[in-house]
Coordinates of C-alpha atoms and ligand atoms in Angstrom, one line a residue:
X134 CA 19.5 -15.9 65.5
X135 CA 21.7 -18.5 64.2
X136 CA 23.5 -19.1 61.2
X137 CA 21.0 -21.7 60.7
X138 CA 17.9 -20.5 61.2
X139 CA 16.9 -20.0 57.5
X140 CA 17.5 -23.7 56.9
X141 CA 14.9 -24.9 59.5
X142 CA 11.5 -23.5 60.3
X143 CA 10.5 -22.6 63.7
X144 CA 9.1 -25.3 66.2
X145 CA 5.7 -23.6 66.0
X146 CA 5.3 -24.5 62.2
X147 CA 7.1 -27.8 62.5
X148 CA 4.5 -29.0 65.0
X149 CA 1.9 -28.5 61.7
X150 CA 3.8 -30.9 59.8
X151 CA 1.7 -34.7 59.1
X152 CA 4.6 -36.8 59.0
X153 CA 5.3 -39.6 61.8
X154 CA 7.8 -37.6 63.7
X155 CA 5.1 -34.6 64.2
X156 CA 2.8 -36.8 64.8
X157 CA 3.4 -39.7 67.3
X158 CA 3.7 -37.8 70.2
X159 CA 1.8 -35.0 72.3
X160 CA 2.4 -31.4 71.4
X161 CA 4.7 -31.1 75.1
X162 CA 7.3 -33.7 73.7
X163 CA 10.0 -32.7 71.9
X164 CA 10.0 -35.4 68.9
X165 CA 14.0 -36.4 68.1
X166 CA 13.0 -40.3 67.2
X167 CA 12.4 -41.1 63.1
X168 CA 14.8 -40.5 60.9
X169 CA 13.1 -37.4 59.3
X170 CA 15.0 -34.3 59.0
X171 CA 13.5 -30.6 60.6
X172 CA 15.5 -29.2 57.7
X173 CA 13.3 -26.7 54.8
X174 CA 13.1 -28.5 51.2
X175 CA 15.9 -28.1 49.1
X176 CA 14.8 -25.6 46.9
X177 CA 15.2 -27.2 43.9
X178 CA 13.2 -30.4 45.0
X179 CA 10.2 -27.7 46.4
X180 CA 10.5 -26.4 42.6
X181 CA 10.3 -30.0 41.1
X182 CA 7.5 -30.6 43.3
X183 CA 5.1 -27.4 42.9
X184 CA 5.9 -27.8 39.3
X185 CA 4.2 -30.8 39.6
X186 CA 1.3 -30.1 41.4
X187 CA 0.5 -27.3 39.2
X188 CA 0.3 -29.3 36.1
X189 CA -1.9 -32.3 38.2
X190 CA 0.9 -34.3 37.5
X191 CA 0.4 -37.0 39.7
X192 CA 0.0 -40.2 37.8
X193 CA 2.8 -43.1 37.3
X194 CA 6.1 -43.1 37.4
X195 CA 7.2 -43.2 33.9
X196 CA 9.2 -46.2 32.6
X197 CA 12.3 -43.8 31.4
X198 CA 16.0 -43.7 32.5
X199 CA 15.8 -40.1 34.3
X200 CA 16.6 -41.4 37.9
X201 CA 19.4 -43.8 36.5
X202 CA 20.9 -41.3 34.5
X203 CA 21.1 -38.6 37.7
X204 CA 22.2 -40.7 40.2
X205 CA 25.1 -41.6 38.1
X206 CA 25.9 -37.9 37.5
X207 CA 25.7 -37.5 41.4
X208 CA 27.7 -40.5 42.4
X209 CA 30.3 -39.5 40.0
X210 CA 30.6 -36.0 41.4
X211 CA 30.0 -36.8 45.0
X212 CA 32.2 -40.3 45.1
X213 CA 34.0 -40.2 41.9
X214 CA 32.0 -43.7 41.6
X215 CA 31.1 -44.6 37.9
X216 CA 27.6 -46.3 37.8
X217 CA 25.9 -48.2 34.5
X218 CA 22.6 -46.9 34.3
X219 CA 21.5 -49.7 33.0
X220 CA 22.4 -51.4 36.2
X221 CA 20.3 -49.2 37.7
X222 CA 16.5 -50.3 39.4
X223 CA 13.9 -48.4 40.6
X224 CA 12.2 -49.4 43.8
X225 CA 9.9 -47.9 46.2
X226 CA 12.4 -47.7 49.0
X227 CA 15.0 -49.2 50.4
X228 CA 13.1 -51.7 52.2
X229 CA 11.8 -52.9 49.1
X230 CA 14.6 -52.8 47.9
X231 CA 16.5 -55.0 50.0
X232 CA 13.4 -57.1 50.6
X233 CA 13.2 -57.9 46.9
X234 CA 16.6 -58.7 46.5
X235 CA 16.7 -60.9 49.3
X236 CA 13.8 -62.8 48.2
X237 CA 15.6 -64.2 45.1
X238 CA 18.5 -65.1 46.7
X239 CA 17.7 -66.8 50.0
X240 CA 15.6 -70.5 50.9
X241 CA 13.7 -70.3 54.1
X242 CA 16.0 -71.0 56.7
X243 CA 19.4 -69.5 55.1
X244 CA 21.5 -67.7 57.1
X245 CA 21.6 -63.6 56.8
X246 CA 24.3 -62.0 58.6
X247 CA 24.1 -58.2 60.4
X248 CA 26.9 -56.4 63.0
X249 CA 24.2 -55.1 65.5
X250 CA 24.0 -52.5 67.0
X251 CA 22.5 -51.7 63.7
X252 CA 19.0 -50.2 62.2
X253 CA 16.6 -52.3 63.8
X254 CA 14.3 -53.0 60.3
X255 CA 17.4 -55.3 59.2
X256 CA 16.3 -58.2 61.2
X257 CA 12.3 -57.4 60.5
X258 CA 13.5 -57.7 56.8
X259 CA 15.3 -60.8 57.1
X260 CA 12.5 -62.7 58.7
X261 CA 9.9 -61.8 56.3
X262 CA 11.7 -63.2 53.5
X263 CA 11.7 -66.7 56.1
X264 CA 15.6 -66.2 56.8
X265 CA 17.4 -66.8 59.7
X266 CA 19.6 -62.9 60.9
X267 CA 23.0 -64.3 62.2
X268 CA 24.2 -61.6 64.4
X269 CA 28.1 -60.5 64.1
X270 CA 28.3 -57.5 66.4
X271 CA 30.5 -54.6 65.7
X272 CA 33.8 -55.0 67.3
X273 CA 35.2 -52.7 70.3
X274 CA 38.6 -51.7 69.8
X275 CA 40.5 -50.5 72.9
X276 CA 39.6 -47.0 72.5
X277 CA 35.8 -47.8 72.6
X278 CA 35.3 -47.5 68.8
X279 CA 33.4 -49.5 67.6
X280 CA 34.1 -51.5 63.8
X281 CA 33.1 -54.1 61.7
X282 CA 34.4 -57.6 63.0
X283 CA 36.1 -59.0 59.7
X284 CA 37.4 -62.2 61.8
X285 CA 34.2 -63.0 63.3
X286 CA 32.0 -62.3 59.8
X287 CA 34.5 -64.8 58.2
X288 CA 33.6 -67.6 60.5
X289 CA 29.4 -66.5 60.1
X290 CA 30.5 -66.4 55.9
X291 CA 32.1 -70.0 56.4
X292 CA 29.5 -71.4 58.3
X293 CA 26.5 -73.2 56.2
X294 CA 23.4 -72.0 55.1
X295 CA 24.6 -68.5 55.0
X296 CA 24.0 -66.9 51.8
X297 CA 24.0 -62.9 52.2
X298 CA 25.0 -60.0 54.4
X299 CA 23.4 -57.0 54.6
X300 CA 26.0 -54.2 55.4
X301 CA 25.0 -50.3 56.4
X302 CA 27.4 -48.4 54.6
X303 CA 27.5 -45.6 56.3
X304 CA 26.2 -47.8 60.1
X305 CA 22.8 -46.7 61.7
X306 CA 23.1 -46.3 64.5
X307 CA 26.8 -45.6 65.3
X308 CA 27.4 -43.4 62.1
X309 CA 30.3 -45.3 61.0
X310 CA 32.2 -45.1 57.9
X311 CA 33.5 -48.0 56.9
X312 CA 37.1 -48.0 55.0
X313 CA 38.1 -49.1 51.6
X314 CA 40.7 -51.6 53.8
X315 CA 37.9 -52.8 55.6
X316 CA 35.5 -53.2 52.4
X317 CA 38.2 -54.6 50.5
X318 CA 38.5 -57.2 52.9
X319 CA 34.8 -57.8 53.5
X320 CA 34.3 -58.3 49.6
X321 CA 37.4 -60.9 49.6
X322 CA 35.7 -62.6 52.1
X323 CA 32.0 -62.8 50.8
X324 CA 33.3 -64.0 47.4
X325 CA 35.7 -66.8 49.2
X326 CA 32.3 -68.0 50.7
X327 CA 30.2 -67.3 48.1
X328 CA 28.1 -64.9 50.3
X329 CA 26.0 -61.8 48.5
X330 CA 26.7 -58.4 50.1
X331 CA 23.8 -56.0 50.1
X332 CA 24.9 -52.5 51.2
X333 CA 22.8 -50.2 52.5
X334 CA 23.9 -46.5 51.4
X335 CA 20.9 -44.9 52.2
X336 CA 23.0 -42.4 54.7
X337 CA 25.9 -41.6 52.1
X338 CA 25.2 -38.5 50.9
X339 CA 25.3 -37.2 54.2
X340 CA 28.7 -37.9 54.9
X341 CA 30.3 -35.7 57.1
X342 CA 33.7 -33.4 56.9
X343 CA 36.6 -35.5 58.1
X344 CA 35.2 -38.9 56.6
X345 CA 35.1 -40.0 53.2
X346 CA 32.1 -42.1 51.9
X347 CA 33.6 -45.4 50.1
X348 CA 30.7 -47.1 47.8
X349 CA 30.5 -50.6 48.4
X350 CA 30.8 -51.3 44.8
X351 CA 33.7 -49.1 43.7
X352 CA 36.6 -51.2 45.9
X353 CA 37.0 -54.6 43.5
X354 CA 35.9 -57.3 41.4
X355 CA 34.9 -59.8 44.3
X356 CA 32.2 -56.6 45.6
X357 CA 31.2 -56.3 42.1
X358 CA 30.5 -59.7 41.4
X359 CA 28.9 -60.4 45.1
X360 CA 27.0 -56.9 45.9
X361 CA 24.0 -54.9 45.5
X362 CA 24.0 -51.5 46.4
X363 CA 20.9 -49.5 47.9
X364 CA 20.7 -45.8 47.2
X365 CA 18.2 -43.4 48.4
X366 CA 17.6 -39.3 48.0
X367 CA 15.0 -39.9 51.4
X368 CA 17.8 -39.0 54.0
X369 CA 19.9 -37.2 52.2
X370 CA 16.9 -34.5 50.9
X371 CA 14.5 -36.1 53.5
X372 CA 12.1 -36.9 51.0
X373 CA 11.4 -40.6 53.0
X374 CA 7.7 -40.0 52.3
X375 CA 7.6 -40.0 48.5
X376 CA 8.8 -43.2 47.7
X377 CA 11.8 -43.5 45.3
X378 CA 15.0 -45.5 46.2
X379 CA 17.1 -47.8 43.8
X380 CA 19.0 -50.9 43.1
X381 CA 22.6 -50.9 41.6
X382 CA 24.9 -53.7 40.6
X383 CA 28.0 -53.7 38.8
X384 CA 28.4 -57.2 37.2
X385 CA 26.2 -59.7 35.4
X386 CA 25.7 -62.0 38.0
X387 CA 24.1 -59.7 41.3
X388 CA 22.0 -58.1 37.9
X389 CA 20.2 -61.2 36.8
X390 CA 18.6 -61.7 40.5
X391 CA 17.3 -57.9 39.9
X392 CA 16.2 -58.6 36.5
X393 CA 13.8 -61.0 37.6
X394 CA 11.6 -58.1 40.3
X395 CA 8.1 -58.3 39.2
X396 CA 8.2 -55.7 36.0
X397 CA 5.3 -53.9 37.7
X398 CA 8.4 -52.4 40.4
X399 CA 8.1 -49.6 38.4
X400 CA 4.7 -48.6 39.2
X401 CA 5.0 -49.5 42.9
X402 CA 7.5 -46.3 43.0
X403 CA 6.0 -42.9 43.6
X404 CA 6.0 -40.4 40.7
X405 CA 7.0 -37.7 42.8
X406 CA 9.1 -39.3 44.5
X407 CA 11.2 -39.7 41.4
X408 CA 10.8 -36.2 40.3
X409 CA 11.9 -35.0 43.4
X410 CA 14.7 -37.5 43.6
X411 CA 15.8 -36.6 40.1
X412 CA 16.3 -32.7 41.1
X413 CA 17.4 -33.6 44.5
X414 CA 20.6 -35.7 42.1
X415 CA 21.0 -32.5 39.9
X416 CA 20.5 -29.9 41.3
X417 CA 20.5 -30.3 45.1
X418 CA 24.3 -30.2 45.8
X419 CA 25.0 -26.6 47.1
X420 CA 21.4 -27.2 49.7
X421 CA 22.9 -30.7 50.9
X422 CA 26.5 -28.8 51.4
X423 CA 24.6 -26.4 53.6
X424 CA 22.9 -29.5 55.3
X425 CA 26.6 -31.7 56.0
X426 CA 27.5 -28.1 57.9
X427 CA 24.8 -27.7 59.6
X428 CA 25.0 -31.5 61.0
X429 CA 28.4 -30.8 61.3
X430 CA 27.8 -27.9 63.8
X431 CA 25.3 -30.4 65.2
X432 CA 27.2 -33.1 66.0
X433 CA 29.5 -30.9 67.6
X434 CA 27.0 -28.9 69.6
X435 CA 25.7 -32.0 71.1
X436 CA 28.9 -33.1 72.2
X437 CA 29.6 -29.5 74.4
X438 CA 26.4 -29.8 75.7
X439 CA 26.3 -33.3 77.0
X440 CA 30.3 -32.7 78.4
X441 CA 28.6 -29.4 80.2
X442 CA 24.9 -30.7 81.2
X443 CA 25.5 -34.7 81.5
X444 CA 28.7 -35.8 81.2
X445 CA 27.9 -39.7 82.0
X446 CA 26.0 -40.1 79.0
X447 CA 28.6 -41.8 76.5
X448 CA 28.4 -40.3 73.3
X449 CA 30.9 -41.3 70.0
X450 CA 29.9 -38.1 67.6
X451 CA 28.9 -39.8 64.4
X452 CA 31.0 -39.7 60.9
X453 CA 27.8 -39.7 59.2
X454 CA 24.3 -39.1 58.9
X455 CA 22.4 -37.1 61.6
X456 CA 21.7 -39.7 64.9
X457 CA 23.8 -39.8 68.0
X458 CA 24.2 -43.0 69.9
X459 CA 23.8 -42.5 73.4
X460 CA 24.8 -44.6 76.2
X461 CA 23.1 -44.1 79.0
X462 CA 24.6 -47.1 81.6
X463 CA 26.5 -44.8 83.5
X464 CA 23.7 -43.1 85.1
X465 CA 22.4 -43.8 88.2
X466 CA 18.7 -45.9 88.5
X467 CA 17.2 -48.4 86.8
X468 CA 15.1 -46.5 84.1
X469 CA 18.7 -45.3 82.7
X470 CA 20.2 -48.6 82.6
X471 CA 17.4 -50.7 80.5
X472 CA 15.2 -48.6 78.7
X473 CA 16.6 -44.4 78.7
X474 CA 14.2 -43.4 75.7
X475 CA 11.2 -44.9 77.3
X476 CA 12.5 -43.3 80.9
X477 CA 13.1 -39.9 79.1
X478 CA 9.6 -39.6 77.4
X479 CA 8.2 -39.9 80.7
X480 CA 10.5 -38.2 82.3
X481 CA 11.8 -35.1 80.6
X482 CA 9.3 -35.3 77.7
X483 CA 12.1 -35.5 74.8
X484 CA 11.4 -38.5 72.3
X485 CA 14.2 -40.4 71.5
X486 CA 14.0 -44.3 69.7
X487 CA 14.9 -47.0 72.0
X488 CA 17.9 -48.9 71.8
X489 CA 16.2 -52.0 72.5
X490 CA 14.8 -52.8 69.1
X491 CA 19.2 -52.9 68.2
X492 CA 19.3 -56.2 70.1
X493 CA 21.4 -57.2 73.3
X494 CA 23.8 -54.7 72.5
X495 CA 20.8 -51.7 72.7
X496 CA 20.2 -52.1 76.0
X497 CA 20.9 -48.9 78.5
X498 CA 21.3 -47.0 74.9
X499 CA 18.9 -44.4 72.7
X500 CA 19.6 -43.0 69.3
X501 CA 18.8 -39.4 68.8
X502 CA 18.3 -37.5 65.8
X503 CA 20.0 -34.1 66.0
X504 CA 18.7 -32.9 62.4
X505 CA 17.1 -30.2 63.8
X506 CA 17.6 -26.3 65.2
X507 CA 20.6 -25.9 67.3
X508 CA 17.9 -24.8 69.7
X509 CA 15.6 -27.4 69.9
X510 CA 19.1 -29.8 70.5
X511 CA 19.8 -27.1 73.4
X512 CA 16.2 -27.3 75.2
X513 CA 16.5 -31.6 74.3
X514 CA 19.8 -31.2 76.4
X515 CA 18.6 -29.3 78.9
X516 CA 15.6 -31.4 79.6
X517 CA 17.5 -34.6 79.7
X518 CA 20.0 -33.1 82.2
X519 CA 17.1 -32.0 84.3
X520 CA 15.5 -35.3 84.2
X521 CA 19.0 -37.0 85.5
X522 CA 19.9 -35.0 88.2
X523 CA 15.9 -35.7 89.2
X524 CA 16.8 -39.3 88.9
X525 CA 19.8 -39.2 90.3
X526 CA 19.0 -37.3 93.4
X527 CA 15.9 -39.8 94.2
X528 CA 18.0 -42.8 93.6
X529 CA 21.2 -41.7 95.4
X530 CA 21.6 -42.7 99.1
X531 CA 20.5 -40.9 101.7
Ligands
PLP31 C1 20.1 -47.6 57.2 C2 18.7 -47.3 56.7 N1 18.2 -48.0 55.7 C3 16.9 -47.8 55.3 C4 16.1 -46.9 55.8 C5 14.7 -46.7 55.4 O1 14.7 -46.3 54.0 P1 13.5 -46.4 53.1 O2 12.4 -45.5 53.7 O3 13.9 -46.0 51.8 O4 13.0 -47.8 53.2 C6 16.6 -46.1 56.9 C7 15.8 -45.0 57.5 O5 16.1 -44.4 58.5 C8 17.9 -46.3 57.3 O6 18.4 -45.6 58.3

């Protein structure tokens, strides 16, 4: 037993789940793909919840200022960050979310930049909205890490026909935190170029110890006036399924492009979702501190075990959130070098999503999602390193 058993249930009962990441694969594959968390329900969301279903609650959200008024109390504890609620939208997710927004404020054909690697729905968004993406990947510093590359999103901002940026803040898949220095910055240069910043904060509640979350709009007047920020209880609670995300601005101008989302938003959100998102913002603090330790331990676990099992797989351990980048071109044979995740379905039956869908700079990568028991991320190890030295000892010459 494990300090954290109680917090996630055993495999057994996990594989009785309905959600995508239970059920997209054969009952032999160990599923660490989809964002979805193996964690038990906070239990003042389960509460929430129950209470619901008990009273057949399940009719429309209600048009009242209960999700506003919570994620304001939340962001102010957890960020210090004050938010209006009346700047405050509801929306089904954050795809809709961003989806919306960018629909108002791009022509088809504008330019929307994104710093691949980075979660592979940004670019499916762009184009639906008949956008062009402009990709500015993250930069490599000499140590390896990887950052945002100011100098090169200044020449995308300057160039014309671009007209927004959509920023992960904290980055899928690397985990990054981004810095008030480099925010600052980003926001300086969006309103030099009159570009809108749309920033992603979907992961931010899951910040992890030694990093320190910066909301996009807290760091000046030039984000305030250019951004939108996109917040989400789905990762933080894992509650992706119920349907409750929202919109926040800060000034006037961002608000008035929000102001004109079809007034039927509203009922396009689920109702539980934003019961469960409302208790989740109240009263879901001391579960989510248990959750940021348990990743914590995670994040380091996988680290020892890849140093032990495989060192040659590259891996950064994220500042936030709960998926591991994985780098993969070190290994020996082909099925390593271009797609790992498909080669390690096949091969060692572990699920892991392919770095291809992150563009050019995906290749010979996977992201894995270590949400889950310490030994599940043990036998997920173990089966990869058994599947390499396999590989390897086929490929090597004789
Ligand atoms: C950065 C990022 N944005 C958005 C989403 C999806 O959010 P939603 O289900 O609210 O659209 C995810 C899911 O993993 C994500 O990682």
């Amino acid at each position: 037993m494990t300090a954290q058993d109680h917090l996630v249930p055993p495999l057994a009962a996990l594989r009785h789940r309905r959600s995508a990441k239970w059920r997209s694969h054969p009952a032999d594959v160990l599923p660490l793909p989809v964002a979805e968390m193996d964690f038990v329900l906070a239990e003042p969301v389960a509460r929430a919840l129950h209470a619901a279903i008990d009273r057949s609650d399940t009719g429309y959200a209600a048009p009242t200022r209960e999700l506003a008024h919570a994620l304001r109390g939340y962001a102010h504890r957890a960020w210090g960050w004050t938010i209006d609620p009346d700047h405050v939208r509801t929306v089904t997710d954050v795809g809709i979310g961003i989806v919306e927004t960018l629909r108002r404020l791009v022509s088809p054909g504008d330019g929307v930049v994104l710093s691949p690697p980075v979660y592979e729905p940004f670019g499916w968004w762009i184009r639906e909205v008949g956008a062009q993406p402009v990709e500015v990947p993250l930069a490599t510093r000499p140590d390896g890490e990887r950052r945002l590359d100011l100098d090169a999103l200044e020449e995308a901002f300057a160039a014309p026909g671009t007209v927004a940026y959509l920023l992960c803040n904290p980055h899928n898949p690397l985990g990054l935190v981004h810095t008030r220095q480099e925010l600052t910055v980003l926001a300086e240069l969006a309103d030099r170029y009159g570009v809108h910043v749309l920033s992603d904060e979907i992961h931010a509640p899951l910040t992890l110890p030694g990093a320190a979350f910066v909301p996009f709009l807290s760091v000046s007047e030039a984000a305030r006036r250019r951004g939108f920020a996109f917040h989400s209880a789905s990762k933080g609670w894992n509650l992706a399924g119920l349907k409750a995300a929202t919109v926040v601005t800060a000034d006037p101008a961002p608000k008035r492009y929000v102001d004109r989302f079809s007034p039927h938003a509203l009922f396009r959100t689920g109702h539980l979702g934003v019961l469960a998102t409302v208790a989740a913002y109240e009263h879901g603090d001391a579960w989510l501190a248990e959750i940021v330790t348990a990743l914590d331990r995670n994040r380091r676990l996988l680290g020892e075990l890849l140093a032990r099992h495989v060192p040659d797989i590259g891996y950064r351990p994220p500042r936030a959130g709960f998926l591991a980048w994985l780098d993969f071109r070190r290994l020996r044979g082909e099925g390593w070098r271009d797609d790992p995740a498909a080669h390690l379905l096949g091969a060692a039956r572990v699920a892991v999503t392919s770095g291809l869908g992150y563009g050019a700079e995906g290749r010979g990568f996977a992201r894995l999602n270590f949400a889950c028991a310490p030994d599940t991320l043990t036998e997920a190890v173990t089966r990869v390193a058994t599947a390499t030295t396999a590989t390897t000892a086929t490929t090597a010459p004789r």
